[in-house]
Amino acid sequence: MDSLAAVDWTAYQDEALAAIGSALSEAELDDARVKYLGRKSALAQALRGVRDRESGMLLNGVRSKLEEAVAAREAELARLAYELAAEAGVDVTIPGTPVTRGHLHLLTQIRREIEDIFLGMGYEVWDGNEVATVWENFDALTSDPGHPSRSQFDTFYIDQNTVLRTHTSPDQIRAMQTRKPPIYMVSPGRCYRRDTPDATHSPIFLQVECLAVDRGITLADLQGTVLKFFRALFGEEREVRMRTSFFPFTEPSVEFDVTCFICGGEGCATCKHSGWIEMGGAGWVDPDVFRNVGIDPDEYQGFAFGFGIERIAMLRHGLPDLRAFWENDLRVLGQF
Amino acid sequence: MKVPVSWLREYVDFDLPIEELARRLVFTSCEVDRVVRRGAPGGDNYEYFVVGKVLEADKHPNADKLQLTKIDVGSGEPRSIVCGAWNFGAGATVAVVLPGGVMPGGEFTIEKRKLRGEVSEGMILSERELELGQDHGGIMVLSDDLTPGTPLADVLPLGDDILEIETLYNRPDLTSIYGIAREVAALLETDLRAMPGKEPVRAGDEPVTITVEDLERCPRYIGRLFRDVQLGESPAWLKARLMGAGMRPISNVVDITNYVMLALGSPLHAFDYDKLAGNRIVVRRARPGEKLETLDGTMRELDPEDLVIADAEKPIAIGGVMGGGNTEVSDDTKNVLLEAANFEPLTVLRSGERHRMRTESQTRWEKGVDAEVAGPAATYASQLLVELAGARWTGEREVRGEIPAPPVIAFRPGYTNDVLGLEVPEDEQRDRLGRLGFGVDPDWTVHTPTWRRRDVPRDIDVVEEVARFRLEHVPATLPVRQEMFGRLTHEQRLRRQVEDVLVGAGLYEAYTYSLQATDPDPNAIELPVPLSSQQRVLRTTLAIGLLGAAQHNIDMGNTDIALFEVAHVYLPPGPVPEERWRLGGIVEGDFFKAKGIVEAVFDALHIEPTFERAKLRKEFVVGATVQSGWVGTYGPLELDGLWSAFELDLAELFAEVPERILYRDVITYPPLRLDLAFVLDEGVPAGELMAAARKAAGEELRDVRFLSDYRGDPIPAGKKSVAIAVAFQSPERTLTDEDAGRLRGSIVQALAERFGAELRS
């Protein structure tokens, strides 16, 4: 009882907490711990002599407070040690350990983006073959036998009935031959034309075809779909417009423009100071195309478009020369 | 086509600015590339251009090549003007620009200045300076009855706006100024004037002999004979129009044929009548071996598929394409046979292709010219030949075959609304069709005009005629759908996954050409007419394209080159090849670098790869097959450094992808791990050893991993030591040491039996 009475435990606790809190190293902390909590400390000795419940609760309370303080100070000292070390010489601006990372080709990134936009609108993605019959590439699409695009100077023929597809539109024919309406599909892929390579032409290029076949499809539906598509690609503020055009397989045929996303329509070099950028051809599916694939044009109607993927990529990312896509220079690929 | 706006205004009136007209035509009718100003800038600038009378003209006192003149320009003192031309003298009437006037092109302003010590207050103009012709031999001498001071713009076409349009394939009627005027009238809802041309008085009744042997290819031929033609230059207005439309003036007769072609869209030709053998025209196929030197000076070997215009003996023109030098109108021409005909598009297209020619007339015939416009064209050209070349029209003959009647269509105006998703009032539809030349009966039977016969045969084509004037008003809606479901196919998702794995592994995706110079497969499909020898064959492997891409990167000084491509290959036999998706890759590094990437792909797809040593194509020094493809290391000839490549057939690969991944309990009971080393013959592949171990231990072998392959002391020659790490685990209970011993025993026994392998202690 003597020892209990002899010690002012509140003062003991305060003194111990102060010593623990001011310890500046693990050694100092250990000294304080030994002094106030160790086997030979007043507290340990008093605890050994405890007989009654009340003093036991008091002393155990002091002990657990001090133990918590030691643990807390220990963690604090560890953090302090890091900070000290950092001040001593970690240059956080030095680059981190390199991680090897590759890159998807920009054209794949754009292709996936287009696919995803249309997947979100409930379209399927069609994989079409690049070699097509003349029937699929021209005849079924009601292309005129005298149309210059059919000539050997424009089209790669394998034999007189077989070509490298000149557009993704034969996939319309293939899709309609193998699917029952309603059909909603996009088909991205390689196309081929006898163009001498320059900054804006390549004998091999990518197009994306879109075809919607359902009851009551209108030109307004085409415009709405293209509007959603271009807003997703080029920004929510974009507007689109249709101009008259001619394609054998759509009637009416239109050309789509989008408001310039470089200047916002004010006029700049990209849009040739018109505020509009030409994006590609589209139209309402010609009823004769439906007849060629056995779909009743009185029951079903449709729209279609075919846009160039390189053109989208070049315009959006400011690439001046199409040939860069096929050169595969890591310094170019790595930018995207 | 280049459309001089003053010419357009001859057929239709309009008030709106030309730029605004251009903007609206773009929606409804044709592409407009640009509007350009030709000749002198207009407006106030015209005040500086006046008629002048030469009062005096003498040699410049200080320059032998210059004249010093005094010109009466109608107001104030006569002006002194220094001039370099000598084709005039005192008394001549000339075109003058005064100081302050801006010359054609807009860059150069005339100023009062001293020339060799004499003041010059303006300039006396030549045709060429005013962009009115090509003649720059001297200045323009004007008609003497003009009063000095008369505004030059009242006398000469000083300038014009030119609309440069691109005609769509289906609109041959828009290859003429009159056709465009019709379109403008329909667009602006204004009146179109009558077609130009008034039949001149016939001065004689001479027979003209014309035979058409191929009425299918030439369904109409009008020949008109003109006597006493006075060949010369065309008047300034006509030359200015031609030049504005992009054609070169040649002589009044030729210019008239070109002028009428541009005005009405039906190409014409003028033959020197006296050079026609037998004074006759025969339209027929070329005979084998026949030749013709065309007007461009090229000798053409004719093909029996070519339609030619001939006289009694020889071809004199390739029908619809170009005339021949042998009957060309020249300075001595007295009598002219004018051809106003109609040629079918395909025959002209094929002849043009065959002879690699491209002419103004050809581009019109190819689109299909209205056979009915040959008549008005003959009339208009006759009028001009009489008026401008003093000719007498003395004879005519027309041959006409079957020309299909223009379509009559049962139309429903509601159809337009169904297509557009926009209500277009019936009155508007009727009015628009009327302005475009369509007849519309009260019951909506629509009669297509002859000039739209080919393009508007059906009701949907009539819809377009109305719709194209309302495109700006079409709303934006989305299809109303009964059901909606869109997702990638299994294969498409896996393809993306493979691409992502490779990007994660540090590879860059490449796009290389599917047409290449050569292919390892001798049966690979070749293009009969390739664009170049570099793009000749449809590839059966991605490897060559990737080698090229790697080489390009080496050339560019890039490092850490690792590329992949996902694309089609085209497997013979043709003509329609089997197209398959392939994954190809190329990396700088040894076999195991490429193999590691392939293993990552297999791992991502949950397929266990099995590699077997194999002899690949000769350019590979190390090679292996794996399910669906191969991995190999190139020899030193292909690229600098050590390069490895791989290619997998994606359909074959994806066929092995498990439908779903089933959970295995690897948590509840702990695994037992053991390292085992075996001594065995060098020739046994480690892969086979591991497969055998897996098979021997059965399901309780959770994992087997390769540790090392060691040869040398103390292992005897011809042998090697292969170390593997195995982990045994059961989902049902904790395995005991006894279990481990049993499993180990079965592995050791199996490997001993199969390979004679001995466990190293």
Coordinates of C-alpha atoms in Angstrom, one line a residue, chain A residues 100-105 107-109 111-113 115-116 119-133 144-148 151-153 156-159 162 164 182 184 190 192-197 202-204 206 212 214-225 227-228 241-246 250-255 257 278 284 286-288 291 303 323 325-331 333-334, chain B residues 23 25-31 168-170 346 349-350 353 356 366 415 417-421 455 458 460-461 463-464 467-468 471-472 474-489 492 495-497 499-500 502-515 525-531 535 538-539 549 552-553 556 558-568 570 574-577 579 581:
Chain A
T100 CA 7.4 -1.0 -71.2
R101 CA 4.1 0.0 -72.8
G102 CA 3.1 -0.5 -76.4
H103 CA 0.5 1.4 -78.5
L104 CA -2.5 0.5 -80.5
H105 CA -2.3 2.0 -84.0
L107 CA -6.5 3.7 -86.8
T108 CA -7.4 0.9 -84.5
Q109 CA -8.2 3.3 -81.7
R111 CA -12.0 2.0 -85.4
R112 CA -12.8 0.8 -81.9
E113 CA -14.2 4.2 -80.9
E115 CA -17.5 0.5 -83.1
D116 CA -18.2 1.4 -79.5
L119 CA -22.5 -0.8 -80.2
G120 CA -24.0 1.7 -77.8
M121 CA -26.8 2.4 -80.3
G122 CA -27.5 -1.3 -80.7
Y123 CA -25.6 -2.1 -83.8
E124 CA -23.6 -5.2 -84.6
V125 CA -20.0 -5.1 -85.9
W126 CA -19.6 -6.9 -89.1
D127 CA -16.3 -8.4 -90.4
G128 CA -16.3 -8.4 -94.1
N129 CA -14.0 -10.0 -96.6
E130 CA -11.9 -7.7 -98.7
V131 CA -12.1 -9.7 -101.9
A132 CA -15.6 -9.3 -103.4
T133 CA -17.4 -10.5 -106.5
D144 CA -24.1 1.4 -113.8
P145 CA -22.1 -0.9 -116.2
G146 CA -20.5 2.2 -117.7
H147 CA -19.6 3.8 -114.4
P148 CA -15.9 4.8 -114.5
S151 CA -12.8 0.4 -115.0
Q152 CA -9.5 -1.3 -114.7
F153 CA -8.0 2.1 -114.1
F156 CA -8.1 -3.9 -108.9
Y157 CA -9.5 -7.0 -110.6
I158 CA -8.4 -10.5 -109.8
D159 CA -10.4 -11.9 -112.6
T162 CA -13.7 -10.7 -108.8
L164 CA -10.6 -6.2 -104.3
P182 CA -34.2 -5.4 -88.8
Y184 CA -28.3 -2.5 -87.8
R190 CA -9.7 -2.3 -95.7
Y192 CA -8.6 -0.9 -102.4
R193 CA -8.5 1.6 -105.3
R194 CA -6.0 2.2 -108.0
D195 CA -4.9 5.6 -106.6
T196 CA -1.3 6.6 -106.7
P197 CA -0.2 7.3 -103.2
S202 CA -3.6 5.4 -100.8
P203 CA -4.3 2.4 -102.9
I204 CA -5.2 0.7 -99.5
L206 CA -10.0 1.9 -94.4
A212 CA -29.8 0.3 -91.0
D214 CA -36.0 -1.5 -90.6
R215 CA -39.6 -0.5 -91.1
G216 CA -40.1 3.2 -91.7
I217 CA -36.5 4.3 -91.8
T218 CA -36.2 7.9 -93.1
L219 CA -33.5 10.3 -94.2
A220 CA -34.1 12.1 -90.9
D221 CA -33.1 8.9 -89.1
L222 CA -29.9 8.9 -91.1
Q223 CA -29.2 12.5 -90.2
G224 CA -29.9 11.9 -86.5
T225 CA -27.7 8.9 -86.4
L227 CA -25.3 13.6 -85.8
K228 CA -24.9 11.4 -82.7
R241 CA -25.7 19.0 -92.8
M242 CA -26.6 17.0 -95.9
R243 CA -25.9 18.0 -99.4
T244 CA -27.1 16.3 -102.6
S245 CA -24.8 13.7 -104.1
F246 CA -24.9 10.6 -106.2
T250 CA -28.7 5.1 -102.4
E251 CA -31.6 7.3 -103.6
P252 CA -31.6 10.1 -102.5
S253 CA -27.8 10.3 -102.0
V254 CA -26.2 12.9 -99.8
E255 CA -22.8 14.1 -98.7
D257 CA -20.5 17.8 -93.6
E278 CA -16.7 17.2 -95.7
W284 CA -31.5 6.2 -98.3
D286 CA -32.2 2.3 -103.2
P287 CA -35.3 0.0 -103.4
D288 CA -33.6 -1.9 -106.2
R291 CA -34.8 -6.3 -104.5
F303 CA -30.1 4.1 -94.7
R323 CA 1.1 7.7 -95.7
F325 CA -0.4 5.4 -91.1
W326 CA 1.4 2.8 -93.2
E327 CA 4.9 3.6 -92.4
N328 CA 4.6 2.5 -88.8
D329 CA 7.3 4.8 -87.4
L330 CA 7.4 4.2 -83.6
R331 CA 7.8 8.0 -83.1
L333 CA 2.6 5.5 -83.4
G334 CA 3.8 6.3 -79.9
Chain B
R23 CA -23.8 28.0 -101.3
L25 CA -26.5 25.0 -105.3
V26 CA -24.1 22.9 -103.1
F27 CA -27.1 21.6 -101.2
T28 CA -29.4 21.0 -104.2
S29 CA -27.5 20.4 -107.3
C30 CA -23.7 20.0 -107.5
E31 CA -20.4 20.6 -105.8
L168 CA -22.4 14.6 -110.4
Y169 CA -22.3 11.4 -112.5
N170 CA -26.0 11.2 -112.8
L346 CA -20.5 3.0 -123.3
L349 CA -16.2 5.4 -122.6
R350 CA -14.5 2.3 -124.0
E353 CA -10.2 4.1 -122.3
R356 CA -6.3 6.9 -123.2
E366 CA -20.1 9.2 -121.1
Y415 CA -43.7 8.9 -100.7
N417 CA -42.5 12.5 -96.9
D418 CA -42.0 8.8 -96.1
V419 CA -38.4 9.0 -97.4
L420 CA -37.5 12.4 -95.9
G421 CA -39.2 12.2 -92.6
D455 CA -31.5 9.3 -114.2
R458 CA -38.7 5.4 -111.1
I460 CA -37.9 7.0 -105.9
D461 CA -35.9 9.1 -108.4
V463 CA -38.6 11.7 -104.7
E464 CA -35.0 12.8 -104.9
A467 CA -36.0 16.0 -101.7
R468 CA -32.7 17.6 -102.7
L471 CA -32.2 18.7 -97.4
E472 CA -31.6 21.7 -95.2
V474 CA -34.8 17.5 -92.7
P475 CA -34.9 16.9 -88.9
A476 CA -32.5 14.7 -87.0
T477 CA -34.3 11.7 -85.5
L478 CA -33.2 8.1 -84.5
P479 CA -34.9 5.0 -85.9
V480 CA -37.8 3.8 -83.7
R481 CA -36.8 0.3 -82.8
Q482 CA -38.7 -2.7 -81.6
E483 CA -35.7 -4.4 -80.3
M484 CA -32.2 -3.2 -79.7
F485 CA -29.1 -5.3 -79.0
G486 CA -25.6 -4.6 -80.0
R487 CA -22.4 -6.4 -78.9
L488 CA -19.2 -7.6 -80.2
T489 CA -19.0 -11.2 -81.3
Q492 CA -14.2 -9.7 -82.0
R495 CA -9.3 -10.0 -81.0
R496 CA -9.4 -6.9 -79.0
Q497 CA -8.1 -8.8 -76.0
E499 CA -4.3 -6.7 -79.2
D500 CA -4.5 -5.3 -75.6
L502 CA 0.4 -7.3 -76.9
V503 CA 0.2 -3.6 -76.2
G504 CA 0.6 -4.4 -72.5
A505 CA 3.6 -6.5 -73.4
G506 CA 5.2 -3.4 -75.0
L507 CA 4.5 -4.0 -78.7
Y508 CA 3.3 -1.3 -81.1
E509 CA 0.6 -2.1 -83.5
A510 CA 1.5 -1.7 -87.2
Y511 CA -0.6 -1.5 -90.4
T512 CA 1.1 -3.0 -93.4
Y513 CA 0.0 -3.4 -97.0
S514 CA -1.9 -6.5 -97.9
L515 CA -0.5 -6.3 -101.4
I525 CA -3.0 -14.7 -105.7
E526 CA -1.5 -12.2 -108.1
L527 CA -3.2 -9.2 -109.5
P528 CA -3.2 -9.4 -113.3
V529 CA -2.8 -5.6 -113.5
P530 CA -1.0 -4.3 -110.4
L531 CA -0.4 -0.7 -109.6
Q535 CA 2.0 -4.2 -104.7
L538 CA -2.1 -10.8 -102.0
R539 CA -0.2 -11.9 -99.0
A549 CA 8.0 -2.1 -90.9
H552 CA 11.7 1.2 -91.8
N553 CA 12.1 1.8 -88.0
M556 CA 14.7 5.9 -89.0
N558 CA 14.4 3.9 -83.7
T559 CA 15.3 1.5 -81.0
D560 CA 13.4 -1.1 -78.9
I561 CA 11.4 -2.1 -82.0
A562 CA 8.6 -4.5 -81.3
L563 CA 5.6 -4.6 -83.7
F564 CA 2.5 -6.6 -84.2
E565 CA -0.3 -6.6 -86.7
V566 CA -3.8 -8.1 -86.7
A567 CA -5.0 -8.4 -90.3
H568 CA -6.3 -10.6 -93.0
Y570 CA -5.6 -14.3 -98.4
G574 CA -8.4 -17.8 -106.2
P575 CA -10.1 -16.0 -107.6
V576 CA -11.9 -15.7 -104.2
P577 CA -9.4 -16.5 -101.6
E579 CA -9.5 -14.7 -95.9
W581 CA -7.5 -13.2 -89.5

